[in-house]
Short mmCIF file of C-alpha atoms in Angstrom, two decimals:
data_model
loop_
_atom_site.label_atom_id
_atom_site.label_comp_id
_atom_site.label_asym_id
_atom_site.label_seq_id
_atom_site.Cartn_x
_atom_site.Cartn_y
_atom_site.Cartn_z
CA UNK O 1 70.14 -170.36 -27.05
CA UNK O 2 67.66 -167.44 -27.61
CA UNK O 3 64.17 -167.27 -25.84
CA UNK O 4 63.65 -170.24 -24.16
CA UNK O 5 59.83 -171.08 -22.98
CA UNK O 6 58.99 -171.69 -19.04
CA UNK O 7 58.56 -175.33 -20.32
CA UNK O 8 61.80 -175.51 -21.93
CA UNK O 9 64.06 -173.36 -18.73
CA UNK O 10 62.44 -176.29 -16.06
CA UNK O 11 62.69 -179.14 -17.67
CA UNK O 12 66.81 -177.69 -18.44
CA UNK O 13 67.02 -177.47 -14.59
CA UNK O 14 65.27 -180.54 -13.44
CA UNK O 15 63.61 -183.27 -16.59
CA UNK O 16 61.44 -185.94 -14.81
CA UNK O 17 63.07 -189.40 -14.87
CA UNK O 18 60.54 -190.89 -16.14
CA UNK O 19 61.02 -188.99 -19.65
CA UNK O 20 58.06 -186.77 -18.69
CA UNK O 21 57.68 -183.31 -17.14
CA UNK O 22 54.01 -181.69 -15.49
CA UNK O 23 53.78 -178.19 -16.29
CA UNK O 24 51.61 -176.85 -13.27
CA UNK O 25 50.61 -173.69 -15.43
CA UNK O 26 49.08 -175.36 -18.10
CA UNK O 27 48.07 -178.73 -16.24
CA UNK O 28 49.36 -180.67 -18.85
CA UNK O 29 52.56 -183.26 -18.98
CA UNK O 30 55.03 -183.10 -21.45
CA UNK O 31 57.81 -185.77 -22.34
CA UNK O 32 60.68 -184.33 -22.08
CA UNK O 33 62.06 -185.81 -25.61
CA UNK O 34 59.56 -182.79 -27.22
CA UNK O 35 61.51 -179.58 -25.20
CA UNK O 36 65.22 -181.16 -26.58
CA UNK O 37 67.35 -178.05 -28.20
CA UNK O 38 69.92 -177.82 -30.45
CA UNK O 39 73.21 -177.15 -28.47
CA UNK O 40 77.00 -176.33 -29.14
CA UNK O 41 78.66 -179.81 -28.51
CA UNK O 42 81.85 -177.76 -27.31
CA UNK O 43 82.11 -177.31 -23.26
CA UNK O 44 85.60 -177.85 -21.08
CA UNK O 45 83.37 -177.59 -17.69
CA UNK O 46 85.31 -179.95 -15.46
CA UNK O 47 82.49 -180.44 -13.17
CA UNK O 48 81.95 -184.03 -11.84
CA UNK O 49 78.70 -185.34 -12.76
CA UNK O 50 76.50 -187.93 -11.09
CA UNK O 51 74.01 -190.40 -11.62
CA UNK O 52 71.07 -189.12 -10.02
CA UNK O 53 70.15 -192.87 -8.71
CA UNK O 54 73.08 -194.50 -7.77
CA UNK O 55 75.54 -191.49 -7.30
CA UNK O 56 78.16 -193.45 -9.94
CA UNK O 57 80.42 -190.55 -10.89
CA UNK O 58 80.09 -190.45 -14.61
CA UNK O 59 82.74 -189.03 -17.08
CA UNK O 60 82.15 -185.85 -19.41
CA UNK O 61 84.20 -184.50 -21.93
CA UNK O 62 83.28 -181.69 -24.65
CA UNK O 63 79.91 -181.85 -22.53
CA UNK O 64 79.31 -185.56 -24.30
CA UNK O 65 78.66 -188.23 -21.94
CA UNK O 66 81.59 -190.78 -22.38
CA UNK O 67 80.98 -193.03 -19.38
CA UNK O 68 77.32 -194.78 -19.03
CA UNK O 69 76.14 -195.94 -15.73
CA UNK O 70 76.93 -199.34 -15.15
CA UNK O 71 73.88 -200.32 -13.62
CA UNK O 72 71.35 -199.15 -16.18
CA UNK O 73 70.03 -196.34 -14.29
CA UNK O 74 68.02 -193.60 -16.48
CA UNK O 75 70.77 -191.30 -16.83
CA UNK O 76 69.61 -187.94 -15.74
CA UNK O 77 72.02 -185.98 -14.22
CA UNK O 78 71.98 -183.86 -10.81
CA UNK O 79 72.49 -180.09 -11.58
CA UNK O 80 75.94 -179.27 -9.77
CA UNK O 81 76.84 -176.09 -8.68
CA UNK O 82 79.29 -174.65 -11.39
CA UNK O 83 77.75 -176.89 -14.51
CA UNK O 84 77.14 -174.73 -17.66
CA UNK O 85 74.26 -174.65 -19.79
CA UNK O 86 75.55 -176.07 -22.76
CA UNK O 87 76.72 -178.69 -20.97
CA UNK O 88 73.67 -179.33 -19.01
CA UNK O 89 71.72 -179.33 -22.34
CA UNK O 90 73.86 -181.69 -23.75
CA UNK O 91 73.37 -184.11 -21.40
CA UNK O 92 69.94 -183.80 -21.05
CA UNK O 93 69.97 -184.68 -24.71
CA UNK O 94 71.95 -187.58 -25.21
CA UNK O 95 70.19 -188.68 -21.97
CA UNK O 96 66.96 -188.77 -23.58
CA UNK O 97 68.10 -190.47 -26.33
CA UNK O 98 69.45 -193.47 -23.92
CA UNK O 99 66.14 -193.53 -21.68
CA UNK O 100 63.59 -193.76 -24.91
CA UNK O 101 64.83 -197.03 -25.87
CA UNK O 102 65.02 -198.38 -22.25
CA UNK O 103 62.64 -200.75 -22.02
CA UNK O 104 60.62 -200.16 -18.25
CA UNK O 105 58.30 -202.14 -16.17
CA UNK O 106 54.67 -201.03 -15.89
CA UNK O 107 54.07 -198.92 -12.94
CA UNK O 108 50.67 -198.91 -11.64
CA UNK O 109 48.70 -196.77 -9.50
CA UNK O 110 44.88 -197.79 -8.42
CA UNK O 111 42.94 -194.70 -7.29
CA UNK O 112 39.75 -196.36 -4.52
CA UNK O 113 37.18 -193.82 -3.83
CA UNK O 114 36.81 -194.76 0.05
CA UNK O 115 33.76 -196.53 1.18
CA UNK O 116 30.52 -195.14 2.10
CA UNK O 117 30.24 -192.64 5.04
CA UNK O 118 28.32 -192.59 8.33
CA UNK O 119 26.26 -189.22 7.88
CA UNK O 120 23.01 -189.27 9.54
CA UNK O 121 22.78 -185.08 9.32
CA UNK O 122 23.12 -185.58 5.39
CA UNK O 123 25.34 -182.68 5.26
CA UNK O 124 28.14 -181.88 2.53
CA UNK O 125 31.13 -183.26 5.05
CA UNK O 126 34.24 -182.34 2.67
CA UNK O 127 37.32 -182.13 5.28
CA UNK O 128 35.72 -182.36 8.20
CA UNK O 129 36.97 -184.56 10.92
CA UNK O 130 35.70 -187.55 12.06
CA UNK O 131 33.20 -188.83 9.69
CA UNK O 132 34.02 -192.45 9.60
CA UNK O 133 33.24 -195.20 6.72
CA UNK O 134 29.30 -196.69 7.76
CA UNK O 135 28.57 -200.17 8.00
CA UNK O 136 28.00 -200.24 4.52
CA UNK O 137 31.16 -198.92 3.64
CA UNK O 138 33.12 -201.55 5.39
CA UNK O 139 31.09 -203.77 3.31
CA UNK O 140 32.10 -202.19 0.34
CA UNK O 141 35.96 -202.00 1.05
CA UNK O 142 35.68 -205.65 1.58
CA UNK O 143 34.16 -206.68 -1.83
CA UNK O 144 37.57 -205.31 -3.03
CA UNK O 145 39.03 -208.16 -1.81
CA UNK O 146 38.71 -210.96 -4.86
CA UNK O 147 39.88 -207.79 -6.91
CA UNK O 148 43.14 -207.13 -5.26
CA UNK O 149 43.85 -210.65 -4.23
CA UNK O 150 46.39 -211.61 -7.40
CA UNK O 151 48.29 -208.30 -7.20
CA UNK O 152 51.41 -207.52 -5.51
CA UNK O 153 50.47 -203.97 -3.73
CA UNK O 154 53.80 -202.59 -2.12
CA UNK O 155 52.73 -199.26 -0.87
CA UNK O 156 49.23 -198.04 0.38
CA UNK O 157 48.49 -194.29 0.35
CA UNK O 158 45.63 -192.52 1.42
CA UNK O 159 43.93 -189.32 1.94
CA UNK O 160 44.61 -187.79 5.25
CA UNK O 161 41.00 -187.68 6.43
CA UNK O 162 39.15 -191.05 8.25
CA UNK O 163 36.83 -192.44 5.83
CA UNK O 164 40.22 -192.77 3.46
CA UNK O 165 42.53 -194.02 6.27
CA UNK O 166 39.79 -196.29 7.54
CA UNK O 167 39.19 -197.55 3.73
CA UNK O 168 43.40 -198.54 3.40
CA UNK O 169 43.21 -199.80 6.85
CA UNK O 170 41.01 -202.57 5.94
CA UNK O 171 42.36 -202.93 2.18
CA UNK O 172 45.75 -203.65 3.71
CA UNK O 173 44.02 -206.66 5.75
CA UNK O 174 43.36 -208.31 2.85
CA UNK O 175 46.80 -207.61 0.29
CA UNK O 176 49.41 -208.65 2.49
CA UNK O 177 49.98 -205.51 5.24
CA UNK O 178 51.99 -203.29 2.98
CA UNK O 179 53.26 -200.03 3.86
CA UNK O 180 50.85 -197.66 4.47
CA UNK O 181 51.14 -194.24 4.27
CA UNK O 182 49.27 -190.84 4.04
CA UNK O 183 49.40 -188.17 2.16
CA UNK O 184 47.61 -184.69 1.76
CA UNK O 185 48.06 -184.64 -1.91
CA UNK O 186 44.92 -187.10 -1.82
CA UNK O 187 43.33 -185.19 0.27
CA UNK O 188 38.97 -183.78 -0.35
CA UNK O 189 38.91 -180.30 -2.33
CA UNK O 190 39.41 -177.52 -0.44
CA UNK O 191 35.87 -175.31 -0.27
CA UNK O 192 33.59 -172.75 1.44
CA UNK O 193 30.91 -175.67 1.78
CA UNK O 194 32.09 -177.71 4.46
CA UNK O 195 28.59 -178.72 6.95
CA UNK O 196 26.26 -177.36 4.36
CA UNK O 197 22.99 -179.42 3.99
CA UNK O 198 22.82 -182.07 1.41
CA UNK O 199 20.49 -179.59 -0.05
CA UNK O 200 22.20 -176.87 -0.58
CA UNK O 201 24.63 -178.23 -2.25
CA UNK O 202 21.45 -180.20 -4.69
CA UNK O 203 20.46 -176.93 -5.22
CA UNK O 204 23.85 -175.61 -6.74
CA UNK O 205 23.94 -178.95 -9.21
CA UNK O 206 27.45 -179.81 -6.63
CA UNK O 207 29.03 -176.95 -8.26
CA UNK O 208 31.42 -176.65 -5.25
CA UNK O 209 33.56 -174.53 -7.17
CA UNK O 210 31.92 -171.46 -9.20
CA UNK O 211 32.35 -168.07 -6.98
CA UNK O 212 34.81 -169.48 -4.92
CA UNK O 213 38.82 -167.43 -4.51
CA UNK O 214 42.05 -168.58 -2.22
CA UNK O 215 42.15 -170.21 -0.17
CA UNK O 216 39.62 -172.85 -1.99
CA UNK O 217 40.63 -174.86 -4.42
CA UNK O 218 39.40 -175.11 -8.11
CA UNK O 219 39.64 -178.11 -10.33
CA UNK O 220 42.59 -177.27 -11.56
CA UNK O 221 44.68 -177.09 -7.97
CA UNK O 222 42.88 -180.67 -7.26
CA UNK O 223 44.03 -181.98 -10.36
CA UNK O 224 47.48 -180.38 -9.39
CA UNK O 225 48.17 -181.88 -6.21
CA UNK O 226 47.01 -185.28 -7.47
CA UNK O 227 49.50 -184.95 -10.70
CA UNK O 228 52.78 -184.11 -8.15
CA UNK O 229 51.23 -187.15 -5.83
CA UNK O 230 51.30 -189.54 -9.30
CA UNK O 231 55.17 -187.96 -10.31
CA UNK O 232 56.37 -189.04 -7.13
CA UNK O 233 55.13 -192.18 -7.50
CA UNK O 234 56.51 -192.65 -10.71
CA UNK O 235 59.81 -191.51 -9.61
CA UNK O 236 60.18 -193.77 -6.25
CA UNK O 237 57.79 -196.65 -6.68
CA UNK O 238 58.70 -197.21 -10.79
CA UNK O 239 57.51 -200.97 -11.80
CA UNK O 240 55.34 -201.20 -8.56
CA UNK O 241 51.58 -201.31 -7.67
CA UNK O 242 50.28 -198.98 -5.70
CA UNK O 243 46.53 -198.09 -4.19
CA UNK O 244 46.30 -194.56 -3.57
CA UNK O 245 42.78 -194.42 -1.23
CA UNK O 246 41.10 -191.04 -2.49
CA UNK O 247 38.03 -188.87 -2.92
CA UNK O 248 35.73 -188.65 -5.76
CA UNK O 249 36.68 -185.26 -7.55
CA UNK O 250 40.23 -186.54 -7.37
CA UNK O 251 39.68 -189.35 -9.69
CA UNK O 252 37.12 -187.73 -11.73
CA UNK O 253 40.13 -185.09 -12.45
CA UNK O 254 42.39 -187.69 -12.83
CA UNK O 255 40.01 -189.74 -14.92
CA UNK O 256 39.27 -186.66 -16.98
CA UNK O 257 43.05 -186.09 -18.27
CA UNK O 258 43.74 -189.64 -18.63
CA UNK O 259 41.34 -189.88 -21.01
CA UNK O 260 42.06 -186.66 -22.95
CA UNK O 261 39.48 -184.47 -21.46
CA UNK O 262 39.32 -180.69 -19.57
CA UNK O 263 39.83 -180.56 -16.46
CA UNK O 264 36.96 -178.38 -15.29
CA UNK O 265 33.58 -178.79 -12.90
CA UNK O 266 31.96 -178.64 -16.61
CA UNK O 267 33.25 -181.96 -17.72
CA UNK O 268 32.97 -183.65 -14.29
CA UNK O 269 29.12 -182.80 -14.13
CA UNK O 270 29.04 -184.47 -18.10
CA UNK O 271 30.41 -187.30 -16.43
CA UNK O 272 27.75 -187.41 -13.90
CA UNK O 273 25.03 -187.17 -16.99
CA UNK O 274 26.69 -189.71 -19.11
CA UNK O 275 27.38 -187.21 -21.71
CA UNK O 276 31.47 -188.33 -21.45
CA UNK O 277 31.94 -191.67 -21.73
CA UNK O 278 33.56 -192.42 -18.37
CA UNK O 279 31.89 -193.63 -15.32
CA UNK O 280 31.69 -191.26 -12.18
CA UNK O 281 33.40 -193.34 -9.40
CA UNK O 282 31.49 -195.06 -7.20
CA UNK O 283 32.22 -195.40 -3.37
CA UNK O 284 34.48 -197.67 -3.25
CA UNK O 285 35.48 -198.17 -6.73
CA UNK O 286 38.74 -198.48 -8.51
CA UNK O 287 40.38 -196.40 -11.27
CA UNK O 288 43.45 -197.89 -12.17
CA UNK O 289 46.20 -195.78 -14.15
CA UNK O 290 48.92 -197.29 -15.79
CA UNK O 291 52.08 -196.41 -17.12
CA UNK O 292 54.56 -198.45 -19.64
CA UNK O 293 56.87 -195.05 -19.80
CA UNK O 294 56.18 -194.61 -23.78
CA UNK O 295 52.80 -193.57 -23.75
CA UNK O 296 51.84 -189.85 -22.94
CA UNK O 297 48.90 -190.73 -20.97
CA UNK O 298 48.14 -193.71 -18.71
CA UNK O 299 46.44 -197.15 -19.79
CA UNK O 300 42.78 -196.18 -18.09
CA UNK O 301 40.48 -198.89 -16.68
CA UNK O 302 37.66 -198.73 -13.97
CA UNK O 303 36.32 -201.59 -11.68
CA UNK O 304 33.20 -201.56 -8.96
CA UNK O 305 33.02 -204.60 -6.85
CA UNK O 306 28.87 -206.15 -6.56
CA UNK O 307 28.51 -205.26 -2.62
CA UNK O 308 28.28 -208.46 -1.06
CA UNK O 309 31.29 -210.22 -3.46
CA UNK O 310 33.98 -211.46 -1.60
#
């Protein structure tokens, strides 16, 4: 096949299902139907091939895929020890060709910057433990309610730190008791200014980022984590609605690429000065991403309950 490009050699070892792939280098996704390859159509690998879904053992022969899934899954194959790569390129291909013109259900993931927080020190709090939502925060969560109260939530995530837990706790009062889980892909970035005065970090314009090296994170390893959260959803919750309870550079990253921007601290501080269109996310706001599975970037809408709206 030649040179192939790091793109190209992942997405030959493991496409998304949904038709797109993240590259983590670049921070960008790419649909998989952009790195097909032309490919001899001649293989006798006698490998047995599965749907990656169901496990329905699917027939190959000359490495074209004879034997479609009988219950509509999205055709991707598992890589089996032994397969060859002309074989595994060819059904990649044809694969691609099948899942573009399957028609998919919207899946839906709302990102809520948790409530307000208790902080009578007024100090930059980031991960540390045990700063809970205030009164006011509660109040906040619950103006959420009228907002969530027509839509069928199946699965709450949140951030592993209180203020989020304590934020899907109460959501999950009012949308039915889904499942609720947590995950540290949600979790606050990762920096050196953890218990610093509110006035330090005035003083730096919140640039939590410039001058900082590993371990802390930059925009782009927030934005990271938050794209692998939003391809597992994609991959086990397709068609569903899910709330994914968050911090505010999370969304502002996420809000950023949605919507065709940088990710960078540059952008997000336009964002806070109204020189990007996009509004900075409130506490407890909602930034919804959608996803029909033939767009390259998610349907984008906002939403910040009045406090005091039931």
């Amino acid at each position: 096949f030649g040179k192939m490009s790091t793109a190209v050699r992942q997405a030959n070892e493991k496409p998304e299902p949904d038709g797109l792939w993240f590259d983590f280098s670049s921070g960008e996704w790419i649909r998989t139907t952009d790195l097909r390859v032309m490919s001899p159509t001649s293989c006798r690998c006698s490998t047995p091939h599965h749907c990656l879904y169901c496990s329905t053992t699917l027939r190959l022969r000359q490495g074209e895929l004879q034997n479609f899934c009988p219950k509509a899954c999205i055709l991707i194959m598992k890589r089996a020890k032994g397969i060859c790569a002309i074989q595994r390129w060819n059904i990649i291909s044809h694969a691609m060709k099948i899942t573009t013109e399957i028609p998919r259900p919207m899946t839906t993931i709302h990102f809520v910057r948790h409530g307000a927080v208790y902080n009578p020190d007024n100090i930059f709090y980031g991960r540390l433990p045990r700063f809970g939502l205030s009164q006011r925060g509660r109040q906040q969560i619950q103006a959420l309610k009228g907002y969530f109260t027509d839509k069928p939530i199946a699965l709450i995530v949140s951030s592993p730190l209180l203020r989020a837990r304590q934020t899907a706790r109460l959501i999950a009062g009012f949308v039915g008791q889904p499942v609720l889980k947590v995950s540290s892909l949600l979790n606050e970035s990762h920096t050196p200014f953890d218990g610093k005065p509110i006035a330090e970090l005035d003083s730096r314009n919140w640039d939590i980022y410039s001058g900082t090296s590993f371990p802390y994170e930059q925009p782009i390893h927030v934005f990271q984590r938050a794209a692998k959260f939003i391809q597992r959803m994609l991959k086990n919750h397709a068609g569903q609605q899910i709330i994914a309870v968050t911090h505010a550079d999370v969304v502002v990253f996420l809000a950023l690429w949605a919507n065709g921007y940088a990710v960078t601290f540059e952008n997000k501080s336009r964002i806070e000065h109204r020189r990007i269109p996009i509004p900075f996310p409130a506490p407890a706001s909602v930034t919804t991403l959608s996803w029909d599975g033939k767009q390259e970037l998610p349907q984008f809408t906002y939403y910040q309950a009045q406090e005091g709206q039931q």
